[in-house]
Coordinates of C-alpha atoms and ligand atoms in Angstrom, one line a residue:
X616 CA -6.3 28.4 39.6
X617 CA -9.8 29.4 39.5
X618 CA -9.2 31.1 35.9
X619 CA -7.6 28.0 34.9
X620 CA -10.6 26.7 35.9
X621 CA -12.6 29.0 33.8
X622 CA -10.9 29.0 30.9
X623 CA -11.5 24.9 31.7
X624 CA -14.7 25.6 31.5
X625 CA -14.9 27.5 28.7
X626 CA -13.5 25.0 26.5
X627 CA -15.7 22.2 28.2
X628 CA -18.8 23.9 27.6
X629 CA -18.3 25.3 23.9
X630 CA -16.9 21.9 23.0
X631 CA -18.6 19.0 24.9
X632 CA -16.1 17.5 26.2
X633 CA -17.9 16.3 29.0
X634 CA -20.4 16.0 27.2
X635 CA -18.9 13.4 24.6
X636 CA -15.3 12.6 25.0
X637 CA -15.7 11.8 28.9
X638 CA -18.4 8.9 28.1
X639 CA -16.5 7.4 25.9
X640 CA -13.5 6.8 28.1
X641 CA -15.0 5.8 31.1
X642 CA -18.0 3.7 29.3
X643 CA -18.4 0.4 31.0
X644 CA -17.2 -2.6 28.7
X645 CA -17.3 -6.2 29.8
X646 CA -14.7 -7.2 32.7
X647 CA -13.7 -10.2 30.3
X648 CA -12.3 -8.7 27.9
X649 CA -8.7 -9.3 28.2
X650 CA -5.5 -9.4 26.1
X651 CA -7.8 -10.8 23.1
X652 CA -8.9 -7.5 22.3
X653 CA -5.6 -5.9 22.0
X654 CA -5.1 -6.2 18.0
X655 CA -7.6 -3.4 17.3
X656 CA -6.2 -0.6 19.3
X657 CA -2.5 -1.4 17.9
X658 CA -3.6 -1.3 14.5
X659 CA -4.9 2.3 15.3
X660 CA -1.8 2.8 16.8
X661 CA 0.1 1.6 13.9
X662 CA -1.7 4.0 11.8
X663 CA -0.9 7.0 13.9
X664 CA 2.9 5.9 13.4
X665 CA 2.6 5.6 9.4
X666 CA 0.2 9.2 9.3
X667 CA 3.6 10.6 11.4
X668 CA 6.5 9.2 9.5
X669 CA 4.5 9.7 6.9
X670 CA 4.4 13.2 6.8
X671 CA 7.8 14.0 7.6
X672 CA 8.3 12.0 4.4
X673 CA 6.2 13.7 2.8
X674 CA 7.9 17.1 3.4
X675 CA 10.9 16.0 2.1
X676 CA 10.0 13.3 -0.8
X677 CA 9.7 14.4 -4.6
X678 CA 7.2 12.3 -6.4
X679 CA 8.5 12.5 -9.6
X680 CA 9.9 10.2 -12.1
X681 CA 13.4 12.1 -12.0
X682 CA 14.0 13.0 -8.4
X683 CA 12.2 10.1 -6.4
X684 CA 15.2 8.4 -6.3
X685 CA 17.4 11.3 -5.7
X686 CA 15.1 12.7 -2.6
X687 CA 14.8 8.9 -0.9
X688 CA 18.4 8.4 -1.2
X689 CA 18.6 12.3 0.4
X690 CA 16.1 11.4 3.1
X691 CA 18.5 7.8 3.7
X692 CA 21.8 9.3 4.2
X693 CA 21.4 13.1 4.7
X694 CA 18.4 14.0 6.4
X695 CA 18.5 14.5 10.0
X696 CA 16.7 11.4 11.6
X697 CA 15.7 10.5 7.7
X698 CA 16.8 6.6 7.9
X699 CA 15.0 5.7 11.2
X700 CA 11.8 7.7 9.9
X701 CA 11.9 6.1 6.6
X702 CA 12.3 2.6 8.5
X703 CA 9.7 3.5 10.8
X704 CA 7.2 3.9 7.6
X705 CA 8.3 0.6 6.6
X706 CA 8.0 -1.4 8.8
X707 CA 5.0 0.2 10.6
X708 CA 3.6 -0.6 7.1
X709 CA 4.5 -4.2 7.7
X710 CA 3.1 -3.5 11.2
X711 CA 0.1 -2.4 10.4
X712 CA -0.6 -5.1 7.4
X713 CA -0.1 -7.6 10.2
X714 CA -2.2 -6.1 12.6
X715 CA -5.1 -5.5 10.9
X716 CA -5.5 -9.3 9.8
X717 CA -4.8 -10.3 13.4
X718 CA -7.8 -8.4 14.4
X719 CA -9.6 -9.5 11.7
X720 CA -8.9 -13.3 12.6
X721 CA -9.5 -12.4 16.2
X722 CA -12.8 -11.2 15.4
X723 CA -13.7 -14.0 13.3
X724 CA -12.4 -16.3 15.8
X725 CA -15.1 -15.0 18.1
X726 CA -17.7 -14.6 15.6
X727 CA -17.8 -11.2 16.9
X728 CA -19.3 -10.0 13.3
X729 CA -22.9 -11.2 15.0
X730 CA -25.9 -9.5 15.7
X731 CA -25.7 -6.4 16.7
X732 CA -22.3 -5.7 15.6
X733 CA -22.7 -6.7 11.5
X734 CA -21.7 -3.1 10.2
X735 CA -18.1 -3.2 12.6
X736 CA -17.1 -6.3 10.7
X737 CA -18.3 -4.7 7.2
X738 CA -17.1 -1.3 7.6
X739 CA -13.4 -3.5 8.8
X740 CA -13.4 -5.1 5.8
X741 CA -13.3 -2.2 3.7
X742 CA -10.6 -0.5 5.8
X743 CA -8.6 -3.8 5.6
X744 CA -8.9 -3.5 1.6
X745 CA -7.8 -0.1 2.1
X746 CA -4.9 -0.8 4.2
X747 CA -3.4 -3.5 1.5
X748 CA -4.1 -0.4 -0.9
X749 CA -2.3 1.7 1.2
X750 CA 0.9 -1.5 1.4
X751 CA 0.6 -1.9 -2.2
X752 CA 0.8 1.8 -3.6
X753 CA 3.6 1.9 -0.9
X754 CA 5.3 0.0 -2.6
X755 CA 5.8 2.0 -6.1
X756 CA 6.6 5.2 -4.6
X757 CA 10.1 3.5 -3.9
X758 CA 10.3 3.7 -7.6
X759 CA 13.0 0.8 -7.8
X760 CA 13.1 -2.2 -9.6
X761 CA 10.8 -4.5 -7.0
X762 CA 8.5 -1.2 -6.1
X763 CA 7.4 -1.6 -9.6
X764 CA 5.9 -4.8 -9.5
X765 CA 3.0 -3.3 -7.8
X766 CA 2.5 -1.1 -11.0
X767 CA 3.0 -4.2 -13.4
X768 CA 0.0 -6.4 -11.3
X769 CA -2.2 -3.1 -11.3
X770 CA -1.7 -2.6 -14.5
X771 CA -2.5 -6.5 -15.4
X772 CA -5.8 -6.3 -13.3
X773 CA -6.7 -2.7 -14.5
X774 CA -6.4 -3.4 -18.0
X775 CA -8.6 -6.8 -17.4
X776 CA -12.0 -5.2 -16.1
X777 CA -14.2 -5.8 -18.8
X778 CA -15.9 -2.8 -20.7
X779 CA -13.9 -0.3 -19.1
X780 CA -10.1 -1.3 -18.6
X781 CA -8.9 0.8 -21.1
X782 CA -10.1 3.6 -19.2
X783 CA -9.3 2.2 -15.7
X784 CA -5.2 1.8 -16.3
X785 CA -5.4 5.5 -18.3
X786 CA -6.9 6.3 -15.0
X787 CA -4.7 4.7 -12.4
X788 CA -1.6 5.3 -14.5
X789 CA -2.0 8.8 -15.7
X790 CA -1.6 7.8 -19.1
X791 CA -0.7 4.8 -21.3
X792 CA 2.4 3.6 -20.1
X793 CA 4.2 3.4 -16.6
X794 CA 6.3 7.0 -15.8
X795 CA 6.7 10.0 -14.1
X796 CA 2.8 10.6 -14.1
X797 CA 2.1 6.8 -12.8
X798 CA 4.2 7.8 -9.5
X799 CA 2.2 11.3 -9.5
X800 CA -1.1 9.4 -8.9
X801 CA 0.3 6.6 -6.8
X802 CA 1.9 9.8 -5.0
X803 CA -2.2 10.9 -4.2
X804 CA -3.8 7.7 -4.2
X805 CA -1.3 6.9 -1.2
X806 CA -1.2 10.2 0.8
X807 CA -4.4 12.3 0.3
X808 CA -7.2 9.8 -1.3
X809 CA -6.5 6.6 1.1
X810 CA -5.5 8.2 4.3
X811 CA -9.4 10.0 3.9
X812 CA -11.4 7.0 3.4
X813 CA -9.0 5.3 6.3
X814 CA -9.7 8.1 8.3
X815 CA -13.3 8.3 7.9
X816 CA -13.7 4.4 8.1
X817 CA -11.6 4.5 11.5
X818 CA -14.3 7.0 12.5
X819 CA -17.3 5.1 11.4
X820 CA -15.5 1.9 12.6
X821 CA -15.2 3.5 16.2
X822 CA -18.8 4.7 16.4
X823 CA -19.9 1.3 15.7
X824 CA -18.0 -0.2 18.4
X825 CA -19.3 2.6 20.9
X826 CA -22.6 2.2 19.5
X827 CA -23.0 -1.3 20.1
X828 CA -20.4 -1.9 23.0
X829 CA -17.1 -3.9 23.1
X830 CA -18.8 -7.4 23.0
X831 CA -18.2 -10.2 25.3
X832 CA -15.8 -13.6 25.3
X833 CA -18.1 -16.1 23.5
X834 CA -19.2 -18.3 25.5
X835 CA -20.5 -21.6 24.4
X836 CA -23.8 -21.5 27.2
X837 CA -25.1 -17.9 25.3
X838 CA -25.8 -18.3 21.5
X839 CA -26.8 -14.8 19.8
X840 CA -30.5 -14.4 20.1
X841 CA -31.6 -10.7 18.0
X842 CA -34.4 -10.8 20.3
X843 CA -32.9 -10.8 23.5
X844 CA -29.6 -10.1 23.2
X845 CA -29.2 -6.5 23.6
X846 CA -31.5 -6.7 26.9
X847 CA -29.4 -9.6 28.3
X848 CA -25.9 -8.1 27.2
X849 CA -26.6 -4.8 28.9
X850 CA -27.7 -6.4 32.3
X851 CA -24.5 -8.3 32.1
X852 CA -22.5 -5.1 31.9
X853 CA -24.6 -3.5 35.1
X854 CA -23.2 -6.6 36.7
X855 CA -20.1 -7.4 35.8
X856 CA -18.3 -4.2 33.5
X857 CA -15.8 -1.7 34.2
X858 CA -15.2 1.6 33.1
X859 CA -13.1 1.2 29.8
X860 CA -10.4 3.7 31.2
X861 CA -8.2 2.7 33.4
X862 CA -9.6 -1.1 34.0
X863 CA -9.7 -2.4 30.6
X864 CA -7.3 0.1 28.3
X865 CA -4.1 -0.4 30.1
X866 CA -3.7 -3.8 28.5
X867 CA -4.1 -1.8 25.4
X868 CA -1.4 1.1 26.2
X869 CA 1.1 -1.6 27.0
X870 CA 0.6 -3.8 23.8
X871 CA 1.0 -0.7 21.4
X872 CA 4.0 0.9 23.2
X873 CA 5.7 -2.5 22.7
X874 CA 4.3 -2.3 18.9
X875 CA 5.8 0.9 18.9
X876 CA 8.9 0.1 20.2
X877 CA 9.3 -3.0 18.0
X878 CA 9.0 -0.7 14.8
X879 CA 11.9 1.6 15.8
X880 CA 14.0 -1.1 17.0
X881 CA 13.6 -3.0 13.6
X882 CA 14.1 0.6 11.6
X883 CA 17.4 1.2 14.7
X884 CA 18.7 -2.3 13.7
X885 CA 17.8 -3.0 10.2
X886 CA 17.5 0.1 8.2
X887 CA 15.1 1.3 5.5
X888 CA 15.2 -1.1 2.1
X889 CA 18.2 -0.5 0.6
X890 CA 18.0 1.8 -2.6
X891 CA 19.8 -0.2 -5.2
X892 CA 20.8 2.1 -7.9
X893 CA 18.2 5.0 -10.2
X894 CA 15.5 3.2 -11.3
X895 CA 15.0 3.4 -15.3
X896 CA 11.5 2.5 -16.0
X897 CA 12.1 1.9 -19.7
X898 CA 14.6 -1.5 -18.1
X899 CA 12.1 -3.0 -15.5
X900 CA 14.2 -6.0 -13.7
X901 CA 12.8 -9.2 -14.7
X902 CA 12.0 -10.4 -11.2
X903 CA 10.7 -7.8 -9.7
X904 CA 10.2 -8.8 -6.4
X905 CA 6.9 -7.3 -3.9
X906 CA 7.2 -6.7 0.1
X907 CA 7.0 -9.7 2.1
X908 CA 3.3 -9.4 3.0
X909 CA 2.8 -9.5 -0.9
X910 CA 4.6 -12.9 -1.7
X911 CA 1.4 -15.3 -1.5
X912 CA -0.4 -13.1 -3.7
X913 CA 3.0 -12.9 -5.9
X914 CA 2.9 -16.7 -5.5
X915 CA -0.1 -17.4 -6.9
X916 CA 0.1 -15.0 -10.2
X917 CA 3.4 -16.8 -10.7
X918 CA 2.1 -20.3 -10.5
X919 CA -0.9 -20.1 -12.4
X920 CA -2.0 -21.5 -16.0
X921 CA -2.1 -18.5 -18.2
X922 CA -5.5 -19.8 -19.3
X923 CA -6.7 -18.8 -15.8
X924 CA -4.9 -15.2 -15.2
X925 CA -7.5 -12.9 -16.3
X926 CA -10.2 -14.7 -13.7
X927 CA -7.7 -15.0 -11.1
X928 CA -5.9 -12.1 -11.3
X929 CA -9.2 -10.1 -11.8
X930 CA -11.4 -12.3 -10.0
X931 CA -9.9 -13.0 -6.4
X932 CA -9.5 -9.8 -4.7
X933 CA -13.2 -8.7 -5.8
X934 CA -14.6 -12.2 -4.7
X935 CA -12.4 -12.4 -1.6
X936 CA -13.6 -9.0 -0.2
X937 CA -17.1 -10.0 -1.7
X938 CA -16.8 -13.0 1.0
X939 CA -15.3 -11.2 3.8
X940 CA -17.8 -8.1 3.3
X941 CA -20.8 -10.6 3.5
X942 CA -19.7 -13.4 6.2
X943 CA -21.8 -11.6 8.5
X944 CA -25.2 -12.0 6.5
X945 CA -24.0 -15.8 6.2
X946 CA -24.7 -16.4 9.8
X947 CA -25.7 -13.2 12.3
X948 CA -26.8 -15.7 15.1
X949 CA -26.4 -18.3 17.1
X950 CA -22.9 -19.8 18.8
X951 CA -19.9 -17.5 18.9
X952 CA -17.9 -19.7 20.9
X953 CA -15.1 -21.6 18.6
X954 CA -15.8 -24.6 20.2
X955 CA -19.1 -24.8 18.9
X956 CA -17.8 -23.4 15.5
X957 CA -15.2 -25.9 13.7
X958 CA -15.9 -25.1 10.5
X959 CA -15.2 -21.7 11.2
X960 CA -11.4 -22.6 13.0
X961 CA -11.2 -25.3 9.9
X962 CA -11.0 -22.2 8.0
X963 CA -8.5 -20.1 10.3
X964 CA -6.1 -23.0 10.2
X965 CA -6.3 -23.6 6.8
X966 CA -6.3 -20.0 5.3
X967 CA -3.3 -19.3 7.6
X968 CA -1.4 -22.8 6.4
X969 CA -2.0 -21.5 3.2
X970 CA -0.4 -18.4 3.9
X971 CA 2.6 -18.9 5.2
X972 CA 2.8 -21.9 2.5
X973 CA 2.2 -19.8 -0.5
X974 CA 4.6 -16.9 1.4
X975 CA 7.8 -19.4 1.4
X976 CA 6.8 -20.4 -1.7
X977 CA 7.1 -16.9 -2.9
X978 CA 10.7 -16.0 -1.2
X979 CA 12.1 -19.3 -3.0
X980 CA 10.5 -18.3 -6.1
X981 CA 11.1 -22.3 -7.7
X982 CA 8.5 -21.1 -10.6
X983 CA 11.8 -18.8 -12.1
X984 CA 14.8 -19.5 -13.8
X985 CA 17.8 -19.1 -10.9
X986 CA 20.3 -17.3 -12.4
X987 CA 22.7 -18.2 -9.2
X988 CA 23.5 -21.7 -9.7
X989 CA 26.9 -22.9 -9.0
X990 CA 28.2 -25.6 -11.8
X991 CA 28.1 -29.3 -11.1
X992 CA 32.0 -30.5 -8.9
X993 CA 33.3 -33.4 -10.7
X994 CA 32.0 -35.8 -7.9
X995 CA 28.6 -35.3 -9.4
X996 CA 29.7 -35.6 -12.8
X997 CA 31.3 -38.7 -12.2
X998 CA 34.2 -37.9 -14.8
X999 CA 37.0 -35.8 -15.3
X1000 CA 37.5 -35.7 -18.9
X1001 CA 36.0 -36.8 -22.0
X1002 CA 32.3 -36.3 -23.2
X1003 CA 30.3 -36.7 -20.3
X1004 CA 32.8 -34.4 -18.5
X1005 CA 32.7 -31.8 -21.1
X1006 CA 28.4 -32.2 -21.2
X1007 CA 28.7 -32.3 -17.0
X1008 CA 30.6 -28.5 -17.9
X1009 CA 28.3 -27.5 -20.8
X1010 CA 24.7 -27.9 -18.1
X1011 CA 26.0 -24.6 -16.2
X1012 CA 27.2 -23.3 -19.3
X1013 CA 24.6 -23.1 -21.6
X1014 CA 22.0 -22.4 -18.9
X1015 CA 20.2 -25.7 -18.6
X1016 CA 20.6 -25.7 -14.7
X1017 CA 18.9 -22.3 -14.2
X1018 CA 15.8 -24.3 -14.9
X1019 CA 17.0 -27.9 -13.9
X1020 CA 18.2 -29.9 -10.8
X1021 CA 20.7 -32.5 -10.8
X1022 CA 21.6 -34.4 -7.5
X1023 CA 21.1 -31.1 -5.7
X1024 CA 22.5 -28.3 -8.5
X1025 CA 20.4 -26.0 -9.9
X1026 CA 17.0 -24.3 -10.2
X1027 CA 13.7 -25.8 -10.1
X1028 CA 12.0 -24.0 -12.7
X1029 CA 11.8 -27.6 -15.3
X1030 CA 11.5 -30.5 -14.0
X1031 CA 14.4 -32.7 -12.1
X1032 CA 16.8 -34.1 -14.6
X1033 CA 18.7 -36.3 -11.9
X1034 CA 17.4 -39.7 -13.0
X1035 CA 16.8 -38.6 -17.1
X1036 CA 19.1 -41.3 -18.5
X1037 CA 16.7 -43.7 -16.8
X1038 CA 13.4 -41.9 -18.1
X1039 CA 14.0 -41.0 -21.9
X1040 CA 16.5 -42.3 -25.0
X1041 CA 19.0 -40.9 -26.7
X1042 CA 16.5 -39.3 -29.7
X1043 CA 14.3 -38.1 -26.7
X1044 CA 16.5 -35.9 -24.9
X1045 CA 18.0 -34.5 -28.7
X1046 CA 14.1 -33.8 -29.7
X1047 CA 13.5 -31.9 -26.6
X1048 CA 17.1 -29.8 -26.0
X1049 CA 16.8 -29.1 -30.1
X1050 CA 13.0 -28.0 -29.7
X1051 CA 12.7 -26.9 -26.3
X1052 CA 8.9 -26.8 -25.2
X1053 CA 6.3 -25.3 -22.5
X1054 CA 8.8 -22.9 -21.3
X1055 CA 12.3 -24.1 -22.2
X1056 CA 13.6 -22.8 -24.9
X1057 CA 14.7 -24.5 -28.2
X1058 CA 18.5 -24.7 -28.4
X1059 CA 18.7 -25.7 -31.5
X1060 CA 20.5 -22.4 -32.7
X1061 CA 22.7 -22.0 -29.9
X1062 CA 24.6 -25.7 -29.3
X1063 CA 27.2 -26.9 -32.1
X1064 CA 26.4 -30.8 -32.8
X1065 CA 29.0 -31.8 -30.8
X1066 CA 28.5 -29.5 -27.7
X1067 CA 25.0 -31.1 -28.0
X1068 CA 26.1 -34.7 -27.9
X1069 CA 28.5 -33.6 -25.1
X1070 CA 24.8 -32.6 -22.9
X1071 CA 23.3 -35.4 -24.1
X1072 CA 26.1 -37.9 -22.8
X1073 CA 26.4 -36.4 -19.6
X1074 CA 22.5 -36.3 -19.6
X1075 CA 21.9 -40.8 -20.2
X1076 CA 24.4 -40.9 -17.1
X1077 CA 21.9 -39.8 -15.2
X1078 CA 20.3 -43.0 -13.8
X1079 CA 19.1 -43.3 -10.2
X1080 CA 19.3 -47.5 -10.4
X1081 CA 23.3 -47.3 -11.7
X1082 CA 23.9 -44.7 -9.5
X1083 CA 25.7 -47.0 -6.7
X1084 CA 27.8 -49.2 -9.2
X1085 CA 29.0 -46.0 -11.5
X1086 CA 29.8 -44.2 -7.9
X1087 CA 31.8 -46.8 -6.3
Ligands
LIG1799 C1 14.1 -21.4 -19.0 C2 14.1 -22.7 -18.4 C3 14.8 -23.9 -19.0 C4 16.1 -23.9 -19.5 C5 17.1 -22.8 -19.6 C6 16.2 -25.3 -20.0 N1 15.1 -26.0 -19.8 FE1 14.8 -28.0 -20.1 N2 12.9 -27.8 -19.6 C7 12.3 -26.7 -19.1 C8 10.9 -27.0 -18.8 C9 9.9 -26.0 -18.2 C10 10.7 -28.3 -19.2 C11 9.4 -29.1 -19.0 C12 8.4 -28.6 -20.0 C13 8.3 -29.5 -21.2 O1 8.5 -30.7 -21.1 O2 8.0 -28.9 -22.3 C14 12.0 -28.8 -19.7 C15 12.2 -30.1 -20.1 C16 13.4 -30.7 -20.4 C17 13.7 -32.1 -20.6 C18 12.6 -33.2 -20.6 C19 12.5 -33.6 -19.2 C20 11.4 -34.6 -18.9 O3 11.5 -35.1 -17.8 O4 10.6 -34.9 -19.8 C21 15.0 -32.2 -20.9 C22 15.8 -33.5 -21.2 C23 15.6 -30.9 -20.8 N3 14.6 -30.0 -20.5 C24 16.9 -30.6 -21.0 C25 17.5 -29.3 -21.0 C26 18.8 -29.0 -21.3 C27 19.9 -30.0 -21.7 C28 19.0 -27.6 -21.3 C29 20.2 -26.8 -21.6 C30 20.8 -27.0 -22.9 C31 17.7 -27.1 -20.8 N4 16.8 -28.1 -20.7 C32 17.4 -25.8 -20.6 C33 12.9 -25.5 -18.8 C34 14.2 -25.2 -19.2

């Protein structure tokens, strides 16, 4: 006992234990802060789950153009434990993506980026960026079809810097086209270059909070005063805190074991992604499709003009974390309470509408052709035989419902052609079928002159206002 004691000691003395690590467990944060404050510890948590799985990947996984898909589809079926792990990093990513903007709209919530505490909402920001980094590099070293759509968007915004995006996609590709090099620098960007600045931004982030204290609820009677706040915040805590451990971090312990448990159930119950068949770069899949936390961003570089791409795609992740980075030199004082704040939950509600908005948008996908459809029954054709039946065939055929609806067929890529007998003639529809347009394209090659008066037949049946005569 007593050497235990010694050797105790030992340690205690040469490393400060005491001295350091004590303090910061038992320092005294305020009594209110409740279940609120949860988000931040879990995302830390989160991490920890992703640096784990991660490097039993790691150990295993061969980032290279040949046998990436050889060692995940090793790791999926072979490996001992190799699926749940590899579901574990999955959806821990998807975890930790969600956690971190939780505590980010927590914190803005209660405007807890205020004086004192400016540089813990800054140095957040940047670990946030990180974070989607981390998602999005994730993403490639799948090296199937939809992993490479993280590749085609950083190559797009890469090669769009001005002055030196030649040099930037040389850099961030490892050469002038997407391969086996590409995944070797994805492969360090994701595992040794991220990971450090996370790491180090974790620490910085943490000495902040320690620095300044775990702040209070808002409350709408005590606007942020520089002056006086510091004075009158720690004479609240003599009065009214408790020592961080156990009074205050249990809530903590209990919300990350459940996020804990909630990633191995999903990775138990769902699986890893499925690994469709060997990649081959040379063939990327027209669709690629990104993780689910991606589809808003997929969203809008699908929907936009083309006129518009380079500032967009260029423009919006620089000026968003511009925004973010700076909110705190917007406004360092006054109310923190949300009550007092509308504009600021005006934004929360509509950035988060927009969202999940933008992230349905993005699983439909209505901007691209569906190759899916089913053809039209003969109850919407409205004939069995003859010309309109044969045009009524000819839509599913010839591809012209990939892009357009009728009465509930088809794709939404073009515009509805359920009432186009009511809306254009005869020559019209000819013109535009025979030259296509702004993303149809011309059929004027592919359509005998009779297959072509079939479609357009069927097509001038199409009239909302004779709809209950021709039906009956
Ligand atoms: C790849 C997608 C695509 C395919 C395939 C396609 N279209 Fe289109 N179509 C469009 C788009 C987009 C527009 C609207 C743009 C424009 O007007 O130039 C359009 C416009 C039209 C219009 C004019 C609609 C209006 O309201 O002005 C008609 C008629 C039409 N298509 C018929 C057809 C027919 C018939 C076929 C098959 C032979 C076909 N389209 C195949 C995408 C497609």
């Amino acid at each position: 006992m007593n050497r235990i004691k010694k050797i105790w000691n030992w340690i205690d003395d040469r490393s400060g234990y005491s001295d350091y690590a004590l303090p910061l467990l038992k320092h005294i944060v305020p009594r209110d802060a409740r279940w609120w404050y949860v988000f931040g510890s879990a995302t830390l948590t989160a991490f920890m789950v992703q640096v784990l799985t991660g490097i039993c990947l790691a150990m295993v996984y061969v980032p290279g153009g040949d046998e990436a898909y050889q060692s995940l589809k090793y790791i999926t079926e072979d490996a001992f434990m190799g699926s749940i792990v590899r579901g574990m990093h999955y959806y821990g990513a998807s975890a930790m993506v969600m956690l971190t903007v939780m505590h980010m709209l927590q914190v803005y919530l209660h405007a807890t980026y205020k004086y004192p505490r400016e540089m813990n909402w800054m140095s957040g920001v940047v670990l946030m960026f990180v974070v989607f980094g981390m998602a999005f590099s994730g993403q490639l070293l799948r090296w199937d079809d939809n992993g490479v759509w993280s590749v085609m968007v950083a190559a797009e915004m890469a090669a769009r810097a001005p002055f030196i995006g030649p040099w930037l996609s040389d850099f961030i590709f490892g050469g002038q086209t997407v391969g086996g090099s590409t995944l070797t620098r994805f492969f360090v960007f994701h595992v040794f270059v991220m990971p450090g600045i996370i790491f180090a931004g974790i620490g910085l982030h943490l000495m902040l909070l320690l620095r300044h204290g775990v702040s209070e609820m808002p409350n709408a009677d005590q606007p942020v005063d520089p002056a006086t706040y510091k004075k009158e915040y720690e004479s609240r805590l003599e009065k009214t805190g408790v020592p961080f451990w156990p009074d205050a971090m249990w809530r903590d312990v209990v919300f990350s074991t459940f996020v804990v448990l909630g990633i191995v159930a999903c990775a138990a119950i769902f699986g890893p992604p499925s690994l469709s068949s060997p990649p081959n770069p040379s063939n990327i899949h027209s669709n690629p499709m990104p993780d689910w936390y991606f589809w808003w961003y997929f969203t809008i570089l699908s929907t936009l003009p083309s006129s518009m791409e380079t500032w967009i795609i260029l423009g919006s992740p620089v000026l968003g974390f511009l925004i973010l980075f700076l909110v705190p030199f917007l406004s360092n004082k006054g109310h923190r309470a949300p009550s007092q704040r509308p504009w600021s939950v005006g934004i929360i509600v509509f950035g988060l509408t927009s969202l999940v908005v933008l992230t349905i948008y993005g699983y439909y996908k209505p901007w691209s052709p569906d190759f899916g459809v089913k053809p039209l029954p003969e109850s919407v054709i409205g004939a069995s035989s003859g010309p309109v039946f044969e045009g009524g065939q000819l839509v599913h055929q010839k591809g012209c419902l990939y892009c357009h609806h009728i009465d509930g067929y088809g794709g939404h890529r073009g515009p509805v052609l359920s009432d186009i007998g009511q809306k254009l003639t005869r020559q019209d529809i000819t013109i535009r079928i025979m030259n296509g347009g702004y993303n149809m394209p011309s059929f004027a090659g592919s359509l005998t002159s009779e297959e072509l008066s079939n479609i357009v037949d069927f097509l001038l049946t199409r009239d909302e206002s004779q709809k209950p005569q021709t039906s009956k």
